[in-house]
Amino acid sequence: AFGAAFGGWAGEALGLPFALGLSGLLCAAGGLATRHLSLDPAPTPPAPADPVAPPRPEPADPALAPLLATGSHRVLEAVRYRIAPEDRTAFLAAMAEARFVRQRCGALAWRLWEDVAHPDRWVELWVVDNWAEHLREAERLTEPDRAILGRAAALHRGEGPPEVARYLDVVPDASR
């Protein structure tokens, strides 16, 4: 705002060519004076290593490759957990952090569901815009993000790791 007011005054008092030249000179001087400053955030210390990696899904069936390549279908992702009742509070805290990780990595919607008949069963669901966005999710995960997802997975008490699945949004064609 100050620069605009000064530029207007200089243009009227000293003439436009001089005011524009002075403006360019001041911009160049400002650039040189601040070149040592960085826009990159200060490096964050690495998160402590977590022994449990986030669950990973199976590869997509090659027969669906043409459909996935269109980029016109949303992807529903699901992770099924078995959580001991005594770990419920810790799991909910971990999932509150996981929600922000999923949303930062591209989720359009995120929900956590508890089975009403079996309170030890939980399902985490989130939706991404298309298959390409789903693939980019893994690239967007930072080490602290992986540690957060790993903490949630570490609370899983089922046989094997949490079950991971991906579903493609398909509108059935009634004419066929």
Short mmCIF file of C-alpha atoms in Angstrom, two decimals:
data_model
loop_
_atom_site.label_atom_id
_atom_site.label_comp_id
_atom_site.label_asym_id
_atom_site.label_seq_id
_atom_site.Cartn_x
_atom_site.Cartn_y
_atom_site.Cartn_z
CA ALA A 1 0.00 0.00 0.00
CA PHE A 2 2.85 2.37 0.84
CA GLY A 3 4.59 1.57 -2.45
CA ALA A 4 1.42 2.27 -4.44
CA ALA A 5 0.89 5.60 -2.71
CA PHE A 6 4.56 6.55 -3.16
CA GLY A 7 4.49 5.45 -6.82
CA GLY A 8 1.40 7.58 -7.48
CA TRP A 9 2.95 10.61 -5.84
CA ALA A 10 6.28 10.11 -7.66
CA GLY A 11 4.50 9.68 -11.00
CA GLU A 12 2.63 12.93 -10.57
CA ALA A 13 5.46 14.96 -9.03
CA LEU A 14 8.46 13.63 -10.97
CA GLY A 15 6.90 12.19 -14.13
CA LEU A 16 6.00 8.62 -15.07
CA PRO A 17 9.31 7.59 -16.71
CA PHE A 18 11.31 8.67 -13.67
CA ALA A 19 8.81 7.10 -11.21
CA LEU A 20 8.83 3.76 -13.07
CA GLY A 21 12.64 3.75 -13.22
CA LEU A 22 12.85 4.54 -9.50
CA SER A 23 10.33 1.77 -8.75
CA GLY A 24 12.37 -0.76 -10.73
CA LEU A 25 15.57 0.33 -9.01
CA LEU A 26 13.98 0.01 -5.55
CA CYS A 27 12.59 -3.47 -6.41
CA ALA A 28 16.02 -4.64 -7.57
CA ALA A 29 17.64 -3.24 -4.40
CA GLY A 30 15.00 -5.00 -2.27
CA GLY A 31 15.65 -8.28 -4.06
CA LEU A 32 19.40 -8.00 -3.50
CA ALA A 33 18.94 -7.04 0.15
CA THR A 34 16.73 -10.05 0.88
CA ARG A 35 18.37 -12.73 -1.28
CA HIS A 36 19.90 -14.43 1.76
CA LEU A 37 16.45 -14.95 3.30
CA SER A 38 14.71 -18.26 2.63
CA LEU A 39 11.05 -19.04 2.07
CA ASP A 40 11.62 -22.65 3.07
CA PRO A 41 10.44 -23.44 6.59
CA ALA A 42 13.01 -24.30 9.22
CA PRO A 43 13.87 -27.99 9.03
CA THR A 44 11.86 -30.08 11.44
CA PRO A 45 13.52 -32.83 13.39
CA PRO A 46 12.64 -36.28 12.09
CA ALA A 47 9.87 -38.06 13.92
CA PRO A 48 10.93 -40.98 16.06
CA ALA A 49 10.92 -44.22 14.10
CA ASP A 50 7.74 -46.20 14.55
CA PRO A 51 8.04 -49.97 14.33
CA VAL A 52 4.64 -50.31 12.62
CA ALA A 53 4.25 -49.12 9.04
CA PRO A 54 0.88 -47.86 7.83
CA PRO A 55 -1.15 -50.60 6.13
CA ARG A 56 -0.79 -50.85 2.35
CA PRO A 57 -3.43 -52.01 -0.14
CA GLU A 58 -3.04 -54.72 -2.75
CA PRO A 59 -2.16 -53.56 -6.30
CA ALA A 60 -5.06 -52.72 -8.61
CA ASP A 61 -6.27 -55.45 -10.93
CA PRO A 62 -4.71 -54.86 -14.40
CA ALA A 63 -8.11 -55.45 -16.03
CA LEU A 64 -9.29 -52.16 -14.47
CA ALA A 65 -6.38 -50.11 -15.87
CA PRO A 66 -8.43 -48.52 -18.71
CA LEU A 67 -11.15 -47.50 -16.26
CA LEU A 68 -8.64 -46.14 -13.74
CA ALA A 69 -6.85 -44.14 -16.46
CA THR A 70 -9.98 -42.13 -17.29
CA GLY A 71 -9.69 -40.20 -14.02
CA SER A 72 -13.46 -39.84 -13.91
CA HIS A 73 -14.23 -42.12 -10.96
CA ARG A 74 -13.87 -41.27 -7.29
CA VAL A 75 -12.03 -43.74 -5.08
CA LEU A 76 -13.29 -44.86 -1.68
CA GLU A 77 -10.50 -46.11 0.55
CA ALA A 78 -11.11 -48.22 3.63
CA VAL A 79 -8.98 -49.54 6.47
CA ARG A 80 -10.51 -52.06 8.89
CA TYR A 81 -9.12 -52.21 12.41
CA ARG A 82 -9.68 -54.48 15.43
CA ILE A 83 -9.10 -52.42 18.55
CA ALA A 84 -9.08 -53.74 22.12
CA PRO A 85 -11.55 -51.88 24.38
CA GLU A 86 -8.72 -50.64 26.61
CA ASP A 87 -7.06 -49.02 23.55
CA ARG A 88 -10.20 -47.13 22.45
CA THR A 89 -9.10 -43.73 23.80
CA ALA A 90 -5.60 -44.02 22.32
CA PHE A 91 -7.07 -45.19 18.99
CA LEU A 92 -9.49 -42.25 18.82
CA ALA A 93 -6.61 -39.84 19.54
CA ALA A 94 -4.52 -41.47 16.79
CA MET A 95 -7.43 -41.33 14.36
CA ALA A 96 -8.01 -37.63 15.10
CA GLU A 97 -4.47 -37.05 13.83
CA ALA A 98 -4.95 -39.52 10.95
CA ARG A 99 -7.98 -37.53 9.80
CA PHE A 100 -5.83 -34.43 9.25
CA VAL A 101 -3.19 -36.51 7.45
CA ARG A 102 -5.80 -37.96 5.07
CA GLN A 103 -7.35 -34.56 4.39
CA ARG A 104 -3.98 -32.89 3.82
CA CYS A 105 -3.09 -35.66 1.37
CA GLY A 106 -6.23 -35.17 -0.74
CA ALA A 107 -9.26 -36.69 0.97
CA LEU A 108 -12.53 -35.01 0.00
CA ALA A 109 -14.35 -36.66 2.90
CA TRP A 110 -13.19 -38.74 5.88
CA ARG A 111 -15.15 -40.78 8.44
CA LEU A 112 -14.47 -43.28 11.21
CA TRP A 113 -17.11 -45.91 11.91
CA GLU A 114 -17.51 -48.20 14.91
CA ASP A 115 -19.36 -51.52 14.53
CA VAL A 116 -22.43 -51.42 16.82
CA ALA A 117 -22.52 -55.21 17.25
CA HIS A 118 -18.74 -55.61 17.70
CA PRO A 119 -17.24 -52.51 19.36
CA ASP A 120 -13.71 -53.77 18.71
CA ARG A 121 -14.24 -53.39 14.93
CA TRP A 122 -13.62 -50.05 13.28
CA VAL A 123 -13.58 -48.83 9.68
CA GLU A 124 -11.78 -45.72 8.50
CA LEU A 125 -13.21 -44.44 5.19
CA TRP A 126 -12.11 -41.58 2.98
CA VAL A 127 -12.80 -40.50 -0.59
CA VAL A 128 -10.38 -39.02 -3.12
CA ASP A 129 -11.33 -37.44 -6.43
CA ASN A 130 -9.84 -40.04 -8.78
CA TRP A 131 -7.21 -42.75 -9.18
CA ALA A 132 -4.42 -40.27 -9.91
CA GLU A 133 -5.18 -38.45 -6.65
CA HIS A 134 -5.13 -41.80 -4.84
CA LEU A 135 -1.65 -42.49 -6.22
CA ARG A 136 -0.47 -39.01 -5.23
CA GLU A 137 -1.52 -39.60 -1.62
CA ALA A 138 1.53 -41.77 -1.00
CA GLU A 139 3.82 -39.10 -2.46
CA ARG A 140 2.34 -36.46 -0.17
CA LEU A 141 2.94 -38.43 3.04
CA THR A 142 5.77 -37.06 5.15
CA GLU A 143 7.69 -39.10 7.72
CA PRO A 144 5.64 -37.59 10.57
CA ASP A 145 2.46 -38.52 8.62
CA ARG A 146 3.67 -42.11 8.30
CA ALA A 147 4.40 -42.18 12.03
CA ILE A 148 0.84 -41.00 12.80
CA LEU A 149 -0.69 -43.68 10.57
CA GLY A 150 1.73 -46.22 12.03
CA ARG A 151 0.57 -45.38 15.58
CA ALA A 152 -3.02 -46.11 14.57
CA ALA A 153 -1.99 -49.37 12.89
CA ALA A 154 0.04 -50.37 15.98
CA LEU A 155 -3.17 -50.47 18.01
CA HIS A 156 -4.70 -53.07 15.66
CA ARG A 157 -5.16 -56.44 17.42
CA GLY A 158 -6.42 -58.62 14.58
CA GLU A 159 -4.60 -61.43 12.87
CA GLY A 160 -2.19 -59.74 10.48
CA PRO A 161 -2.16 -56.02 9.64
CA PRO A 162 -5.33 -53.92 9.28
CA GLU A 163 -7.26 -54.82 6.15
CA VAL A 164 -7.02 -52.19 3.41
CA ALA A 165 -9.37 -51.91 0.42
CA ARG A 166 -10.07 -49.43 -2.37
CA TYR A 167 -13.33 -49.12 -4.23
CA LEU A 168 -14.07 -47.35 -7.48
CA ASP A 169 -17.23 -45.24 -7.84
CA VAL A 170 -19.13 -46.90 -10.67
CA VAL A 171 -22.58 -45.83 -11.85
CA PRO A 172 -24.43 -48.86 -13.19
CA ASP A 173 -25.80 -48.49 -16.70
CA ALA A 174 -29.44 -49.61 -16.63
CA SER A 175 -29.59 -49.94 -20.43
CA ARG A 176 -27.28 -52.97 -20.48
#
